[in-house]
XYZ file of C-alpha atoms in Angstrom:
728
model
C 36.158 -11.212 47.938
C 32.710 -11.670 50.079
C 30.935 -14.993 50.814
C 27.107 -14.316 51.103
C 24.964 -16.891 52.542
C 21.749 -18.022 50.882
C 19.258 -19.887 51.834
C 17.544 -22.713 50.226
C 14.103 -23.873 49.907
C 15.131 -26.686 51.609
C 16.321 -24.819 54.571
C 20.138 -25.719 53.577
C 22.341 -23.201 53.026
C 24.669 -22.380 50.082
C 27.594 -20.147 49.908
C 28.045 -18.002 47.052
C 32.020 -15.944 46.444
C 31.666 -12.327 44.418
C 34.537 -12.389 41.692
C 35.668 -8.760 42.039
C 36.701 -6.354 44.200
C 36.197 -2.448 43.544
C 38.745 -1.919 41.551
C 40.268 -4.357 38.801
C 42.828 -3.730 36.884
C 43.872 -5.671 33.383
C 45.083 -5.864 29.555
C 45.450 -7.491 26.724
C 47.249 -6.839 24.027
C 45.244 -5.669 21.602
C 42.800 -3.493 23.910
C 44.497 -2.361 27.369
C 42.516 -1.158 30.043
C 41.711 -0.441 33.258
C 37.803 -0.552 35.145
C 37.210 1.325 38.053
C 34.426 -0.209 39.352
C 33.886 2.416 42.360
C 34.503 5.247 39.636
C 32.004 3.622 37.746
C 29.520 2.898 40.516
C 29.580 6.727 41.809
C 28.546 8.149 38.324
C 25.046 9.372 38.895
C 23.485 7.785 35.522
C 24.376 4.622 36.663
C 22.201 4.529 39.332
C 20.922 1.457 40.419
C 23.910 -0.780 38.146
C 25.948 -0.968 41.847
C 24.894 -4.565 42.458
C 25.180 -5.340 38.607
C 28.251 -4.631 38.540
C 28.870 -5.704 41.371
C 28.467 -9.251 40.028
C 29.889 -9.124 36.722
C 30.599 -12.015 34.877
C 34.342 -13.521 33.878
C 36.599 -11.194 32.078
C 36.588 -13.530 28.784
C 32.730 -13.082 28.469
C 32.877 -9.326 29.267
C 35.239 -8.320 26.378
C 34.900 -8.589 23.054
C 37.292 -7.345 19.945
C 37.284 -4.004 20.234
C 35.867 -2.057 17.130
C 36.871 1.928 16.508
C 34.171 4.256 17.947
C 35.816 7.620 18.379
C 32.450 9.297 18.818
C 30.563 6.858 20.977
C 33.917 6.551 23.041
C 33.478 10.507 24.257
C 29.532 9.903 25.294
C 28.908 8.569 28.347
C 25.978 10.230 29.445
C 23.123 11.414 26.893
C 24.152 15.216 28.114
C 27.679 14.696 25.857
C 25.054 14.471 22.963
C 24.395 18.316 23.244
C 27.418 19.733 21.942
C 27.460 17.490 18.637
C 26.715 18.365 15.200
C 24.239 16.587 12.891
C 26.920 14.869 11.081
C 28.894 13.858 13.838
C 25.201 12.584 15.482
C 24.603 10.762 11.844
C 28.397 9.085 12.539
C 27.362 8.492 16.272
C 24.422 6.261 14.685
C 26.664 4.367 13.107
C 29.000 3.810 15.402
C 26.339 2.401 17.974
C 25.089 0.078 15.237
C 28.988 -1.044 14.611
C 28.550 -1.543 18.180
C 25.475 -3.438 18.459
C 26.695 -5.741 15.455
C 30.354 -6.386 17.009
C 28.941 -6.998 21.453
C 26.354 -9.153 20.402
C 28.566 -11.983 19.244
C 25.581 -14.456 20.395
C 22.195 -14.323 18.859
C 20.127 -11.718 20.182
C 16.021 -12.419 20.116
C 14.633 -8.412 18.972
C 18.223 -7.266 18.232
C 16.893 -6.073 14.758
C 14.391 -3.595 16.534
C 16.793 -1.868 18.492
C 19.254 -1.231 14.894
C 15.956 -0.100 13.247
C 15.502 2.753 16.551
C 19.307 3.865 16.803
C 18.154 7.472 14.863
C 15.448 7.841 16.582
C 16.978 7.111 20.083
C 19.805 9.449 19.301
C 17.298 12.448 18.298
C 15.259 11.804 21.293
C 18.313 11.753 23.787
C 19.629 15.097 22.083
C 16.348 17.161 22.159
C 15.224 16.263 25.522
C 16.663 15.810 28.557
C 16.541 12.710 30.455
C 16.241 11.765 33.686
C 14.528 14.620 33.694
C 12.489 14.410 30.725
C 10.844 11.305 31.333
C 11.378 9.269 28.187
C 9.269 5.217 28.138
C 9.526 2.805 25.610
C 6.810 -0.262 25.020
C 8.780 -2.699 24.394
C 12.343 -3.504 25.460
C 13.479 -4.964 22.022
C 14.097 -1.048 20.995
C 16.510 -0.018 23.874
C 19.497 -1.538 23.374
C 20.335 1.845 22.065
C 18.859 3.844 24.826
C 21.225 1.536 27.111
C 24.306 2.175 25.251
C 23.494 6.035 25.547
C 22.898 6.207 29.324
C 25.596 4.671 30.796
C 25.536 1.247 30.268
C 27.742 0.406 27.298
C 30.030 -1.609 29.160
C 27.892 -4.079 30.416
C 25.756 -4.841 27.264
C 27.718 -8.393 26.954
C 25.853 -9.090 29.923
C 22.743 -8.480 27.937
C 19.869 -11.098 29.208
C 22.496 -13.111 31.216
C 22.423 -14.103 35.132
C 23.384 -10.583 36.962
C 23.686 -8.711 33.807
C 21.580 -6.056 32.159
C 17.837 -6.706 31.865
C 16.342 -7.321 28.354
C 13.877 -4.417 29.068
C 14.286 -1.158 30.600
C 14.145 -1.285 34.566
C 13.603 1.084 37.167
C 16.354 -0.755 39.353
C 18.644 -0.413 36.443
C 19.082 2.963 35.784
C 17.481 6.314 36.147
C 17.103 6.692 32.725
C 14.098 4.285 32.629
C 11.201 5.962 34.779
C 9.091 2.922 33.493
C 9.761 -0.683 32.733
C 8.793 -2.245 29.500
C 7.039 -5.330 29.548
C 4.898 -6.961 27.435
C 4.062 -3.902 25.501
C 1.299 -1.376 25.442
C 1.881 0.465 29.037
C 4.018 3.313 28.119
C 1.114 5.709 26.583
C -1.136 4.752 30.063
C 2.473 5.211 32.646
C 3.126 8.343 30.923
C -0.226 9.876 30.754
C -0.110 9.496 34.740
C 2.999 11.239 35.192
C 2.183 14.073 32.559
C -0.931 14.459 35.035
C 0.978 13.787 38.092
C 3.545 17.168 36.610
C 0.460 19.114 36.187
C -0.386 18.645 39.574
C 2.455 19.150 40.782
C 3.632 22.329 38.807
C 6.509 20.656 37.645
C 7.178 20.927 33.513
C 9.141 18.128 32.538
C 8.551 16.425 29.231
C 7.189 12.988 28.616
C 7.611 11.217 25.902
C 6.254 7.729 25.234
C 7.645 5.453 22.368
C 4.891 2.497 20.709
C 5.659 0.365 18.136
C 3.320 -1.534 15.845
C 2.634 -4.805 17.699
C 1.460 -2.264 20.759
C -1.032 -0.784 18.414
C -3.020 -3.652 18.503
C -3.471 -4.026 22.097
C -7.154 -2.339 23.641
C -4.779 -0.714 26.227
C -3.176 1.448 23.754
C -6.210 3.360 22.123
C -8.179 3.359 25.972
C -4.722 5.529 27.144
C -4.871 7.377 23.816
C -8.425 8.035 24.133
C -8.025 9.404 27.794
C -5.028 11.229 26.884
C -7.082 13.384 24.388
C -9.382 14.099 27.069
C -7.300 15.132 29.839
C -5.563 17.275 27.435
C -1.833 17.268 29.105
C 1.290 17.569 27.135
C 2.350 13.806 25.990
C 4.599 13.319 23.177
C 3.672 9.865 21.618
C 5.996 8.398 18.867
C 4.858 5.800 16.870
C 7.760 3.736 15.569
C 6.294 1.969 12.288
C 9.016 -0.573 11.525
C 5.738 -1.893 8.458
C 5.140 -5.385 10.819
C 2.130 -6.709 9.940
C 0.259 -9.384 11.327
C -0.327 -10.696 7.441
C 2.506 -12.766 5.713
C 2.518 -10.464 2.444
C 2.549 -7.321 3.441
C 5.031 -6.526 0.457
C 1.902 -6.680 -1.291
C -0.461 -4.266 0.822
C -0.170 -0.327 0.840
C 2.560 1.145 2.702
C 2.889 4.700 3.846
C 5.248 6.725 1.764
C 8.297 9.172 2.850
C 8.985 11.806 0.382
C 10.094 15.376 0.481
C 6.175 16.781 0.494
C 5.898 14.615 3.431
C 8.791 15.576 5.310
C 7.931 18.908 4.641
C 4.464 18.455 5.823
C 5.772 17.762 9.131
C 7.879 20.258 9.987
C 4.958 22.433 9.346
C 2.432 20.942 11.401
C 5.050 20.461 13.890
C 6.144 24.258 13.956
C 4.968 26.678 16.578
C 3.789 29.362 14.223
C 1.551 26.666 12.872
C 0.275 25.628 15.926
C -0.475 28.839 17.076
C -2.345 29.818 14.001
C -4.646 26.992 14.023
C -5.414 27.384 17.757
C -6.242 30.803 16.993
C -8.722 29.569 14.089
C -10.330 27.821 16.631
C -10.805 30.870 18.988
C -12.076 32.871 16.216
C -14.757 29.949 15.269
C -15.942 29.314 18.712
C -16.310 33.489 18.998
C -18.480 33.708 15.548
C -20.714 30.889 16.688
C -23.591 29.589 14.579
C -21.667 26.031 13.995
C -18.596 27.539 12.730
C -16.583 25.807 15.120
C -17.895 22.264 14.710
C -17.664 22.830 10.803
C -14.113 24.447 10.788
C -13.093 21.523 12.890
C -14.293 18.775 10.450
C -12.588 21.087 7.527
C -9.182 20.794 9.757
C -9.797 17.304 10.092
C -10.797 16.325 6.313
C -7.649 18.798 5.027
C -5.419 16.655 7.387
C -6.808 13.586 6.099
C -5.387 14.303 2.952
C -2.425 15.335 3.458
C -1.636 12.460 6.124
C -1.574 8.357 5.357
C -4.418 6.065 5.432
C -5.986 5.880 8.840
C -3.632 9.063 10.024
C -7.139 10.519 11.046
C -7.918 7.677 14.029
C -5.608 9.722 16.519
C -7.090 12.996 15.324
C -10.690 11.152 16.861
C -8.966 10.246 19.836
C -7.564 13.509 20.291
C -3.970 13.480 19.716
C -2.689 15.833 17.253
C -1.051 13.750 14.354
C 2.514 14.744 12.964
C 4.191 13.003 10.074
C 5.391 10.592 8.776
C 8.656 11.503 9.593
C 11.646 9.144 8.254
C 13.354 7.493 11.197
C 16.687 7.683 9.633
C 16.810 10.995 8.928
C 18.208 13.155 11.770
C 17.756 16.264 10.725
C 13.919 15.450 10.110
C 13.610 13.612 13.428
C 15.376 16.663 15.280
C 13.545 19.104 13.447
C 10.312 17.610 14.647
C 11.088 16.912 18.126
C 12.240 20.451 18.957
C 9.122 22.042 17.952
C 7.238 19.839 19.939
C 9.593 20.401 22.785
C 9.362 23.986 22.355
C 5.417 24.337 23.520
C 4.324 24.686 26.571
C 0.701 24.048 25.842
C 0.329 21.594 22.759
C -1.759 18.586 24.427
C -1.197 15.432 23.509
C 0.954 14.774 20.028
C 1.550 11.555 18.488
C 4.399 11.751 15.410
C 4.671 8.834 12.891
C 8.218 7.850 12.755
C 9.103 5.000 9.660
C 11.551 2.733 10.617
C 13.372 -0.060 8.634
C 14.709 -2.688 9.963
C 17.299 -3.659 8.249
C 18.630 -0.550 8.606
C 22.541 -0.618 8.077
C 25.186 1.036 6.280
C 27.449 -0.553 3.371
C 30.859 -0.131 5.682
C 29.513 -1.693 8.832
C 27.436 -4.269 7.205
C 30.862 -5.756 5.408
C 32.696 -5.092 8.626
C 30.310 -7.173 10.533
C 30.275 -9.743 7.481
C 34.292 -10.657 7.381
C 34.416 -10.884 11.247
C 31.314 -13.380 11.423
C 32.225 -14.941 8.546
C 35.793 -15.906 10.237
C 34.004 -16.825 13.768
C 32.343 -19.632 10.760
C 28.830 -17.610 10.897
C 26.871 -16.531 7.699
C 25.332 -12.559 7.250
C 21.639 -14.541 8.050
C 23.113 -15.434 11.261
C 23.699 -11.926 12.337
C 20.852 -10.049 11.246
C 17.810 -12.932 10.825
C 19.108 -14.718 13.540
C 17.685 -17.958 11.933
C 19.006 -21.375 12.712
C 18.323 -24.565 10.944
C 20.245 -26.860 13.859
C 17.961 -25.649 16.788
C 16.534 -28.170 18.856
C 13.853 -29.594 18.819
C 11.042 -27.718 21.403
C 7.711 -28.457 22.559
C 6.335 -26.263 20.359
C 7.266 -28.077 17.497
C 6.048 -30.661 19.178
C 2.598 -29.216 19.824
C 2.350 -28.028 16.074
C 3.003 -31.229 14.528
C 0.239 -32.817 16.614
C -2.140 -30.218 15.548
C -1.823 -30.822 12.044
C -2.245 -34.407 12.369
C -5.358 -33.881 14.068
C -6.418 -30.922 11.819
C -5.646 -33.192 9.129
C -8.382 -35.889 10.614
C -10.736 -33.143 12.398
C -11.889 -30.184 10.101
C -13.267 -28.123 12.469
C -10.341 -27.534 14.350
C -8.516 -24.225 14.357
C -5.657 -22.161 15.654
C -5.992 -18.607 17.088
C -2.671 -17.325 18.753
C -1.832 -14.447 20.556
C 0.787 -12.882 21.822
C 3.952 -10.287 20.843
C 5.429 -12.929 17.888
C 4.372 -15.901 16.556
C 6.273 -19.173 17.242
C 8.059 -20.017 14.128
C 6.805 -23.492 14.920
C 2.941 -22.229 13.901
C 4.201 -21.534 10.371
C 3.820 -24.783 9.049
C -0.122 -25.036 10.540
C -0.585 -21.744 8.950
C 1.294 -23.276 5.807
C -1.250 -26.505 5.840
C -4.432 -24.379 6.735
C -4.414 -21.138 5.993
C -8.038 -20.342 6.312
C -8.129 -22.113 9.453
C -5.472 -20.074 11.433
C -6.089 -16.791 13.015
C -3.166 -14.569 14.501
C -4.507 -11.796 16.773
C -1.433 -10.059 17.614
C -1.119 -8.431 21.301
C -4.997 -8.913 21.977
C -5.343 -11.840 23.944
C -8.858 -10.762 25.650
C -9.887 -10.657 21.743
C -7.898 -14.024 21.333
C -10.357 -15.503 24.022
C -13.306 -14.465 23.247
C -13.292 -14.500 19.795
C -12.297 -18.635 20.453
C -15.435 -18.672 22.525
C -17.581 -17.672 19.481
C -15.935 -19.979 16.900
C -16.971 -22.875 19.249
C -20.432 -21.587 19.699
C -20.121 -21.571 15.724
C -19.183 -24.973 15.585
C -15.540 -25.599 15.456
C -13.194 -26.459 18.031
C -10.622 -23.633 18.906
C -7.155 -24.207 20.243
C -6.054 -21.118 21.633
C -2.266 -20.601 21.969
C -1.125 -17.744 24.218
C 1.865 -17.611 26.308
C 1.646 -18.084 30.338
C 2.548 -14.809 30.723
C 0.074 -12.882 28.241
C -2.806 -15.352 29.214
C -3.063 -13.389 32.530
C -4.359 -10.144 30.777
C -6.923 -11.899 29.136
C -7.976 -13.360 32.926
C -7.274 -10.021 34.684
C -8.612 -7.423 32.006
C -12.459 -6.411 32.331
C -14.965 -6.255 30.124
C -17.871 -3.590 29.622
C -20.777 -5.638 29.480
C -23.796 -3.210 29.101
C -23.989 0.613 29.239
C -26.412 0.835 31.820
C -24.461 -2.193 33.955
C -21.175 -1.547 35.038
C -20.111 -5.615 35.675
C -16.490 -6.178 34.900
C -16.132 -9.894 33.987
C -12.687 -11.099 32.974
C -12.956 -13.017 29.399
C -11.732 -16.595 30.068
C -13.980 -16.284 33.207
C -17.483 -15.079 31.738
C -16.922 -15.810 28.243
C -15.640 -18.917 28.718
C -15.838 -20.929 31.747
C -19.201 -19.823 33.113
C -21.162 -21.073 30.003
C -19.205 -23.844 30.058
C -17.963 -23.265 26.121
C -15.321 -25.892 25.120
C -12.376 -23.652 23.645
C -9.293 -25.683 24.235
C -5.781 -22.910 25.867
C -2.792 -24.176 24.965
C -0.855 -22.189 27.377
C 2.936 -21.973 26.202
C 6.451 -20.536 28.109
C 4.872 -22.349 31.143
C 7.243 -21.492 34.261
C 10.863 -19.890 34.249
C 11.746 -17.948 30.500
C 15.523 -17.889 30.781
C 16.653 -14.885 29.238
C 13.307 -12.693 29.001
C 12.961 -12.719 33.272
C 10.642 -12.357 34.919
C 8.286 -10.484 32.630
C 7.313 -13.427 30.575
C 7.426 -15.796 33.473
C 4.781 -18.183 33.018
C 4.477 -18.679 36.733
C 0.951 -18.135 37.703
C -1.283 -19.831 35.207
C -1.362 -23.094 37.403
C -3.009 -21.058 40.113
C -5.359 -19.285 38.315
C -6.901 -21.166 35.787
C -7.665 -24.429 38.293
C -9.574 -21.852 40.345
C -12.008 -22.146 37.814
C -15.055 -24.328 38.501
C -15.426 -25.801 34.765
C -12.306 -25.780 33.569
C -10.027 -28.976 32.968
C -6.372 -28.069 33.755
C -3.312 -30.587 32.314
C 0.197 -30.313 32.037
C 2.697 -32.244 29.835
C 5.427 -33.828 31.309
C 7.124 -34.986 28.354
C 6.500 -34.946 24.253
C 4.424 -38.099 24.403
C 2.246 -36.737 26.908
C 1.484 -33.060 24.757
C 0.847 -35.100 21.850
C -1.429 -37.106 23.707
C -3.490 -34.407 25.370
C -3.814 -32.669 21.805
C -5.531 -35.460 21.139
C -7.459 -35.606 24.426
C -8.828 -31.888 24.321
C -9.682 -32.148 20.706
C -12.473 -34.675 22.277
C -13.545 -32.597 25.192
C -16.413 -30.923 23.984
C -18.918 -29.752 27.088
C -16.340 -27.853 28.781
C -12.880 -25.851 28.456
C -9.717 -27.351 28.540
C -5.966 -25.808 29.414
C -2.964 -27.483 28.826
C 0.625 -26.404 29.727
C 3.906 -27.001 28.215
C 7.927 -24.832 29.046
C 9.646 -23.416 26.798
C 13.067 -25.135 25.462
C 13.710 -28.558 23.959
C 12.035 -31.456 23.828
C 13.393 -34.267 26.686
C 14.551 -37.120 23.522
C 15.023 -35.197 20.671
C 14.987 -38.214 18.703
C 11.217 -38.169 19.374
C 9.056 -40.600 17.115
C 6.584 -38.480 14.965
C 3.083 -40.131 16.028
C -0.883 -39.640 16.473
C -1.688 -39.250 19.885
C -4.553 -40.774 21.577
C -6.394 -39.545 23.957
C -6.253 -40.246 27.584
C -8.950 -42.905 28.620
C -9.917 -41.102 31.858
C -9.936 -37.157 33.123
C -8.081 -36.638 35.940
C -5.910 -39.661 35.704
C -2.184 -40.061 36.439
C 0.479 -42.588 36.173
C 3.200 -43.911 38.308
C 6.783 -43.772 36.360
C 8.826 -45.587 39.196
C 7.540 -47.503 42.046
C 9.422 -47.717 45.208
C 8.462 -47.592 49.292
C 10.265 -44.592 51.118
C 9.008 -41.828 49.452
C 6.982 -40.355 47.099
C 7.658 -37.671 44.569
C 4.416 -36.216 42.837
C 5.657 -34.081 39.659
C 3.129 -31.669 37.336
C 4.159 -31.001 33.949
C 7.804 -30.687 33.335
C 9.014 -31.220 36.989
C 8.566 -34.796 36.325
C 11.761 -34.930 34.819
C 13.516 -33.374 37.886
C 11.869 -36.071 39.828
C 13.297 -38.703 37.999
C 16.381 -37.035 38.409
C 15.983 -36.747 42.323
C 14.910 -40.429 42.143
C 18.450 -41.916 40.186
C 20.102 -39.880 42.901
C 18.327 -41.128 45.647
C 18.619 -44.536 44.674
C 22.653 -44.226 44.844
C 21.993 -43.269 48.576
C 20.231 -46.765 48.954
C 16.712 -44.743 49.299
C 13.821 -46.497 47.098
C 11.464 -43.263 45.587
C 8.114 -43.753 44.089
C 7.795 -41.382 40.787
C 4.294 -40.331 39.668
C 3.100 -37.696 37.131
C -0.027 -36.551 38.197
C -0.734 -35.149 34.923
C -4.089 -33.380 36.113
C -4.420 -30.714 38.407
C -8.046 -30.312 37.978
C -9.620 -32.557 38.289
C -7.212 -34.283 40.750
C -6.685 -38.367 40.564
C -7.788 -39.240 44.135
C -7.175 -42.759 43.944
C -3.422 -42.068 42.824
C -3.319 -39.982 45.723
C -4.922 -41.960 48.521
C -2.410 -44.659 47.294
C 0.765 -42.256 47.541
C -0.141 -40.931 50.921
C -0.924 -44.812 52.322
C 2.002 -46.336 51.002
C 4.812 -44.085 51.997
C 5.592 -41.379 54.743
C 6.688 -38.740 52.953
C 4.987 -37.570 50.184
C 6.822 -34.721 48.007
C 4.730 -32.240 45.129
C 7.098 -30.454 42.268
C 5.873 -28.078 40.005
C 6.856 -24.933 38.016
C 4.754 -22.675 39.343
C 3.283 -20.262 42.520
C 2.196 -21.003 45.749
C -1.765 -21.587 45.147
C -1.669 -24.217 42.168
C -1.011 -28.097 42.082
C 0.374 -28.283 45.460
C -2.282 -26.378 46.838
C -5.174 -28.589 45.384
C -3.465 -31.890 46.770
C -3.145 -30.578 50.564
C -6.359 -29.773 49.987
C -7.938 -33.026 49.092
C -5.171 -34.648 51.109
C -6.442 -32.409 54.839
C -10.046 -33.060 54.317
C -9.721 -36.252 53.786
C -7.905 -37.181 57.007
C -4.362 -38.243 55.230
C -2.233 -35.580 57.085
C -3.615 -36.876 60.554
C -1.345 -39.716 61.091
C 2.187 -40.521 60.212
C 2.301 -38.552 56.578
C 4.297 -35.758 55.702
C 3.600 -33.597 53.435
C 5.863 -30.638 51.351
C 5.416 -28.687 48.220
C 8.421 -27.431 46.587
C 6.655 -24.415 44.274
C 8.402 -21.479 42.917
C 9.414 -19.159 45.400
C 7.341 -15.858 46.519
C 10.032 -13.569 44.336
C 10.805 -12.822 41.023
C 13.535 -14.347 39.729
C 16.088 -12.360 37.631
C 17.094 -12.713 33.993
C 19.388 -15.907 33.759
C 19.874 -19.305 32.047
C 17.254 -21.967 32.621
C 19.656 -24.059 34.568
C 20.476 -21.112 36.324
C 16.882 -19.873 36.882
C 15.872 -23.472 38.374
C 19.273 -23.893 40.373
C 17.529 -20.346 41.928
C 14.215 -21.334 42.499
C 14.748 -25.046 44.311
C 13.769 -26.853 41.953
C 16.691 -29.217 40.186
C 17.021 -33.068 40.662
C 19.326 -31.917 43.285
C 17.332 -29.579 45.471
C 14.455 -32.122 45.311
C 16.956 -34.915 46.575
C 18.076 -32.732 49.205
C 14.715 -31.845 50.699
C 13.745 -35.860 50.128
C 17.108 -36.140 52.738
C 16.412 -33.449 54.876
C 12.874 -34.946 55.637
C 14.229 -38.330 56.377
C 17.063 -36.485 58.948
C 19.862 -37.166 56.718
C 20.502 -33.528 56.610
C 24.487 -33.757 56.332
C 23.688 -35.862 53.063
C 21.935 -32.867 51.914
C 24.407 -30.453 52.568
C 27.335 -32.804 50.833
C 24.427 -33.149 47.964
C 24.264 -29.361 47.175
C 27.880 -28.653 47.606
């Protein structure tokens, strides 16, 4: 067993012990098994997994009741798919679904998306030659079957757990992941870059990118498609259309149909002979001249628009050759189309429209999983829909209830939501005020400027965006004028500079557990508080959140934002009551008063400051705990009182360097508070990305628990031994 020292933020060293040697043997009555980690580490298909395997969880958590998967058992990497027949590939797809259903005993978000993409994943790895050919995914929720087929099957039970597999694709995890799938919409841009680099270097590998319905709501996708059409590099784009829509009654709208004719046409469109005939016809019309080429192109587009589904000509206009629709659960059709596309040396960018169903599953698998899970007390709804009526009350529940109360009193309140998926809590507002709720999907830039327009029209918009997604609305640029190449971020130019009262609700602030660094809300305090006109708040509990909703409603002369964390409320039995606006903007409050040390918390970290205060009081140290509430404007009166009445001031926030603590430092330095006896220390998120783990584990890794805060305090008081004992 090895011991690795790790330096804590407060300067305290903690030791962590590895749980496995290189070779571990064990067996149980139902599943005898020998795990040779050294052999698995040496597999070329598992590049990047060495560190992961070196810190596997407990045996009881790792292994599950074995279900028969004879074909999957012999598929150790995608190369083994090449020798399978179509019939065997179909059986393999069923076994992968069975594997996913049985190993994911704990409900996983986005699980159904991977079930829908099983045949597509099998077909991709059967036709293309990863990792030489590059297969990029836009969204991690579709990639669980991909992980199973690329040497990570044994680690699937560790998915989204500490030191386990990421819920997304990861370049450091496997060589089969050429690019990290983040929030979506990046795969075509990255794939096009790889395709151009391939062409410049004179290589011949294929580049395939997979996007989905949610992805197509983001502008970057169309920017990338347009550029791909212009550059005309060989690139395969697969639209995995699972018929999702932002509208709640999608069943009433038109659906793309798949029948024998559409399958035949898709095969014809992708065939080498048809493509060569089409290219030859283009050359002939160019030689004839007299506008024949343009006329033929229009006839071709019109004819293909007649054959294809509604909207298919959009991709043609962007320069991608459209093929589809293809049934995403018919391996014969998928493999035929992909093989034809892969066989062409100079095809340019191609878009293959694949239709899938997220509820797709075999009857045998459904019956087997139903029996197993019902024995564990789970219903089929729990298994496939993952709905849980007994879920803990969350901050989002509290927010929506507060918004409903305010909207009943104030008819001008509207809600604009942007992000990868809508929080279930928001359905309450949508049901009550359907004409005042707008879900724009992954179009954060549009959400911000749309909200600004609503405000200019006399309404009071609450723009709800998760912290990690707000970054795109802040960072991505707008082209303001064809004659003046000026780039401005929507939050800056469209809202803050014009002092337009948009109310930003920043959800999933701080660490987000199993979603890891990809959806971590670490930076919003920093980038929002640097804007001159922005009011920046953070709720420390549910009562503060309700009051901040009421406060934001009454601010009509400038933009305002407030953040809250993902997860359960501080009190599960909180009474539902109407919020009252804070009497004065920029005022904090003292929760506990002491004389030795002052802990100034911002947002959810106020609760951990109170935990630290309880720990320190047992050691005879009296602590003042204050809730800052505002990062901008700061409560100057409160800060001066804390500095003049305490020898130590510690600020605590669940955000990056440059946020609340930096604003406090700026003020107390200019105010001369640091020129005397005062010791000031900031506790912030470390300057690195914290990988997926449980929320408690992430807070411990970040040094933001009550114990860490108390240990930092003891260290500043010179009581280092007690600090070390506290962390043991």
